[in-house]
Amino acid sequence: MDFKLQISGIVHESIVDGPGLCYVIFVQGCPHHCPGCHNPQTHDFSGGRAADLKELLKEIRENPILTGVTFSGGEPFCQPEALCELGQEIKGMGKQLTVYTGYTYEQLMELGKERPAVLELLKLADLLVDGPYLEKERDLTLLYRGSTNQRMIDLKKTRECGRVSLYQEDYYQGL
Ligand code: SF4
């Protein structure tokens, strides 16, 4: 694998970071600094540790009950090249891929003009949870996200119809 990935940690099995049972990779480094962020230890771009991508993939392959993998943070779109490499392997295993970001989908489309891996990662992923965490819009009842401005975007549908399509939450609650 060609690219390096700096991570802050891993959660091997989670039901709160995306649909189904997910392996969660928390990347290190975030430029957004949302007040009230639950993962402030992930902000420093010089912190965390270098991940062994092959080891991560091995762990994912060895757990047959995982339904998906989630890239969280930190800001995943600050390291899109390495995450594309991982994402291609994960999709090859037939797992669902969820990506969190403090950018909006529209901002990512702009960023992708300068950094093609941003668009590539959006093409690989199934679900995008977008937007910064806003304390004034905090809502503990929301599924997989912390504030009401954050959207759960169905990327496959969005690609098909050419406009942002939101995830059908009811369908995935049964997974
Ligand atoms: S984007 Fe996420 S990790 Fe970054 S500051 Fe906001 S809530 Fe925290």
CSV table of C-alpha atoms and ligand atoms in Angstrom, one decimal:
chain,number,residue,atom,x,y,z
A,1,MET,CA,0.0,0.0,0.0
A,2,ASP,CA,1.5,3.3,-1.1
A,3,PHE,CA,0.0,5.9,1.3
A,4,LYS,CA,0.5,6.6,5.0
A,5,LEU,CA,-2.4,7.0,7.3
A,6,GLN,CA,-2.2,8.8,10.7
A,7,ILE,CA,-4.8,7.5,13.1
A,8,SER,CA,-5.8,8.3,16.7
A,9,GLY,CA,-7.5,4.9,17.3
A,10,ILE,CA,-9.7,2.0,16.3
A,11,VAL,CA,-13.0,0.7,17.7
A,12,HIS,CA,-13.3,-2.9,16.6
A,13,GLU,CA,-17.1,-3.2,16.9
A,14,SER,CA,-19.5,-0.3,17.1
A,15,ILE,CA,-23.3,0.1,16.6
A,16,VAL,CA,-23.3,3.9,17.0
A,17,ASP,CA,-20.9,5.0,14.2
A,18,GLY,CA,-22.9,3.9,11.1
A,19,PRO,CA,-25.5,1.3,10.1
A,20,GLY,CA,-25.0,-2.3,11.3
A,21,LEU,CA,-21.9,-3.5,13.1
A,22,CYS,CA,-18.9,-1.3,12.1
A,23,TYR,CA,-15.2,-1.4,12.5
A,24,VAL,CA,-14.3,2.3,13.1
A,25,ILE,CA,-11.1,4.0,12.1
A,26,PHE,CA,-10.6,7.4,13.8
A,27,VAL,CA,-8.1,9.4,11.7
A,28,GLN,CA,-5.8,11.9,13.3
A,29,GLY,CA,-5.9,15.6,12.4
A,30,CYS,CA,-8.9,17.9,12.0
A,31,PRO,CA,-8.9,21.6,10.8
A,32,HIS,CA,-12.5,22.3,12.0
A,33,HIS,CA,-12.2,22.6,15.8
A,34,CYS,CA,-15.9,22.5,16.4
A,35,PRO,CA,-16.7,23.8,19.9
A,36,GLY,CA,-17.9,20.8,22.0
A,37,CYS,CA,-16.2,18.2,19.8
A,38,HIS,CA,-16.2,14.8,21.5
A,39,ASN,CA,-12.8,13.8,20.0
A,40,PRO,CA,-10.5,16.8,20.7
A,41,GLN,CA,-7.5,14.5,21.0
A,42,THR,CA,-7.9,13.9,17.2
A,43,HIS,CA,-7.3,17.5,16.2
A,44,ASP,CA,-3.5,17.7,16.3
A,45,PHE,CA,-2.1,16.8,12.9
A,46,SER,CA,1.2,15.9,14.5
A,47,GLY,CA,-0.4,13.5,17.1
A,48,GLY,CA,-1.7,10.0,16.8
A,49,ARG,CA,0.2,7.1,15.3
A,50,ALA,CA,1.0,5.7,11.8
A,51,ALA,CA,-1.4,2.9,10.9
A,52,ASP,CA,-0.4,-0.4,9.4
A,53,LEU,CA,-3.0,-0.5,6.6
A,54,LYS,CA,-2.4,-4.2,6.0
A,55,GLU,CA,-3.0,-5.0,9.6
A,56,LEU,CA,-6.3,-3.0,9.6
A,57,LEU,CA,-7.5,-4.9,6.6
A,58,LYS,CA,-6.5,-8.2,8.2
A,59,GLU,CA,-8.5,-7.4,11.3
A,60,ILE,CA,-11.6,-6.4,9.2
A,61,ARG,CA,-11.3,-9.6,7.1
A,62,GLU,CA,-11.0,-11.8,10.2
A,63,ASN,CA,-14.3,-10.6,11.8
A,64,PRO,CA,-17.1,-12.1,9.7
A,65,ILE,CA,-19.9,-10.4,11.7
A,66,LEU,CA,-18.9,-6.9,10.7
A,67,THR,CA,-21.3,-5.4,8.2
A,68,GLY,CA,-19.3,-2.2,7.5
A,69,VAL,CA,-16.4,0.0,8.1
A,70,THR,CA,-16.5,3.7,9.2
A,71,PHE,CA,-13.9,6.4,8.7
A,72,SER,CA,-14.3,9.0,11.4
A,73,GLY,CA,-12.1,11.5,13.0
A,74,GLY,CA,-10.5,13.8,13.0
A,75,GLU,CA,-11.2,14.8,9.4
A,76,PRO,CA,-11.0,11.8,7.0
A,77,PHE,CA,-10.9,14.1,3.9
A,78,CYS,CA,-7.5,15.5,5.1
A,79,GLN,CA,-6.1,12.0,4.2
A,80,PRO,CA,-8.2,10.9,1.3
A,81,GLU,CA,-5.5,9.1,-0.7
A,82,ALA,CA,-4.7,6.5,2.0
A,83,LEU,CA,-8.4,6.1,2.8
A,84,CYS,CA,-9.2,5.5,-0.9
A,85,GLU,CA,-6.7,2.6,-0.9
A,86,LEU,CA,-8.3,1.2,2.2
A,87,GLY,CA,-11.8,1.9,0.9
A,88,GLN,CA,-11.2,0.0,-2.3
A,89,GLU,CA,-10.2,-3.1,-0.3
A,90,ILE,CA,-13.2,-2.7,2.0
A,91,LYS,CA,-15.7,-2.4,-0.8
A,92,GLY,CA,-14.0,-5.5,-2.4
A,93,MET,CA,-15.0,-7.4,0.8
A,94,GLY,CA,-18.6,-6.4,0.2
A,95,LYS,CA,-18.8,-4.2,3.3
A,96,GLN,CA,-20.7,-1.0,3.6
A,97,LEU,CA,-18.5,2.2,3.9
A,98,THR,CA,-19.5,5.2,6.0
A,99,VAL,CA,-17.4,8.3,6.1
A,100,TYR,CA,-17.8,11.2,8.6
A,101,THR,CA,-16.7,14.8,7.7
A,102,GLY,CA,-16.8,18.3,9.1
A,103,TYR,CA,-17.0,19.6,5.6
A,104,THR,CA,-20.4,19.8,3.8
A,105,TYR,CA,-20.9,17.6,0.7
A,106,GLU,CA,-20.9,20.8,-1.4
A,107,GLN,CA,-17.5,21.9,0.1
A,108,LEU,CA,-16.0,18.5,-0.7
A,109,MET,CA,-17.1,18.7,-4.3
A,110,GLU,CA,-15.2,22.0,-4.5
A,111,LEU,CA,-12.1,20.5,-2.7
A,112,GLY,CA,-12.2,17.6,-5.1
A,113,LYS,CA,-11.4,19.9,-8.0
A,114,GLU,CA,-7.9,20.4,-6.5
A,115,ARG,CA,-7.5,17.0,-4.8
A,116,PRO,CA,-9.0,14.1,-6.9
A,117,ALA,CA,-8.8,11.6,-4.1
A,118,VAL,CA,-11.6,13.5,-2.3
A,119,LEU,CA,-14.0,12.8,-5.2
A,120,GLU,CA,-12.7,9.2,-5.4
A,121,LEU,CA,-13.5,8.6,-1.7
A,122,LEU,CA,-17.0,10.0,-2.2
A,123,LYS,CA,-17.4,7.5,-5.1
A,124,LEU,CA,-16.3,4.6,-2.9
A,125,ALA,CA,-18.4,5.4,0.1
A,126,ASP,CA,-22.1,4.4,0.7
A,127,LEU,CA,-22.9,6.9,3.4
A,128,LEU,CA,-21.6,10.4,4.2
A,129,VAL,CA,-22.3,12.1,7.5
A,130,ASP,CA,-21.5,15.7,6.7
A,131,GLY,CA,-21.1,19.1,8.3
A,132,PRO,CA,-19.4,20.4,11.5
A,133,TYR,CA,-20.8,19.6,14.9
A,134,LEU,CA,-22.8,22.6,16.1
A,135,GLU,CA,-23.5,22.7,19.8
A,136,LYS,CA,-26.5,25.0,19.4
A,137,GLU,CA,-28.1,22.3,17.2
A,138,ARG,CA,-27.1,19.4,19.4
A,139,ASP,CA,-29.8,16.6,19.5
A,140,LEU,CA,-29.1,13.4,21.4
A,141,THR,CA,-32.0,11.6,19.6
A,142,LEU,CA,-30.3,11.7,16.2
A,143,LEU,CA,-29.1,8.5,14.6
A,144,TYR,CA,-25.3,8.4,14.1
A,145,ARG,CA,-24.8,12.1,14.4
A,146,GLY,CA,-24.7,14.9,17.0
A,147,SER,CA,-26.4,18.0,15.6
A,148,THR,CA,-29.3,18.6,13.4
A,149,ASN,CA,-27.3,20.4,10.7
A,150,GLN,CA,-25.4,17.2,10.0
A,151,ARG,CA,-26.9,15.2,7.1
A,152,MET,CA,-26.7,11.5,6.4
A,153,ILE,CA,-26.3,11.4,2.7
A,154,ASP,CA,-26.9,8.3,0.6
A,155,LEU,CA,-24.0,8.7,-1.8
A,156,LYS,CA,-25.1,6.0,-4.3
A,157,LYS,CA,-28.5,7.6,-4.7
A,158,THR,CA,-26.9,11.0,-4.8
A,159,ARG,CA,-24.6,9.9,-7.7
A,160,GLU,CA,-27.6,8.3,-9.5
A,161,CYS,CA,-29.9,11.3,-9.4
A,162,GLY,CA,-27.3,14.1,-9.4
A,163,ARG,CA,-28.6,15.9,-6.3
A,164,VAL,CA,-28.1,15.2,-2.5
A,165,SER,CA,-30.3,12.3,-1.4
A,166,LEU,CA,-30.7,11.6,2.3
A,167,TYR,CA,-30.4,8.1,3.8
A,168,GLN,CA,-33.6,6.2,4.6
A,169,GLU,CA,-33.0,5.7,8.3
A,170,ASP,CA,-35.9,3.3,8.9
A,171,TYR,CA,-34.5,0.7,6.5
A,172,TYR,CA,-31.1,0.5,8.2
A,173,GLN,CA,-32.4,0.4,11.8
A,174,GLY,CA,-33.2,-3.3,11.2
A,175,LEU,CA,-29.7,-4.2,10.3
B,1,SF4,S1,-15.2,17.8,12.4
B,1,SF4,FE1,-15.5,16.2,13.9
B,1,SF4,S2,-13.5,15.8,14.8
B,1,SF4,FE2,-13.4,17.7,13.7
B,1,SF4,S3,-13.7,19.2,15.3
B,1,SF4,FE3,-15.7,18.9,14.3
B,1,SF4,S4,-16.7,17.3,15.5
B,1,SF4,FE4,-14.5,17.3,16.1
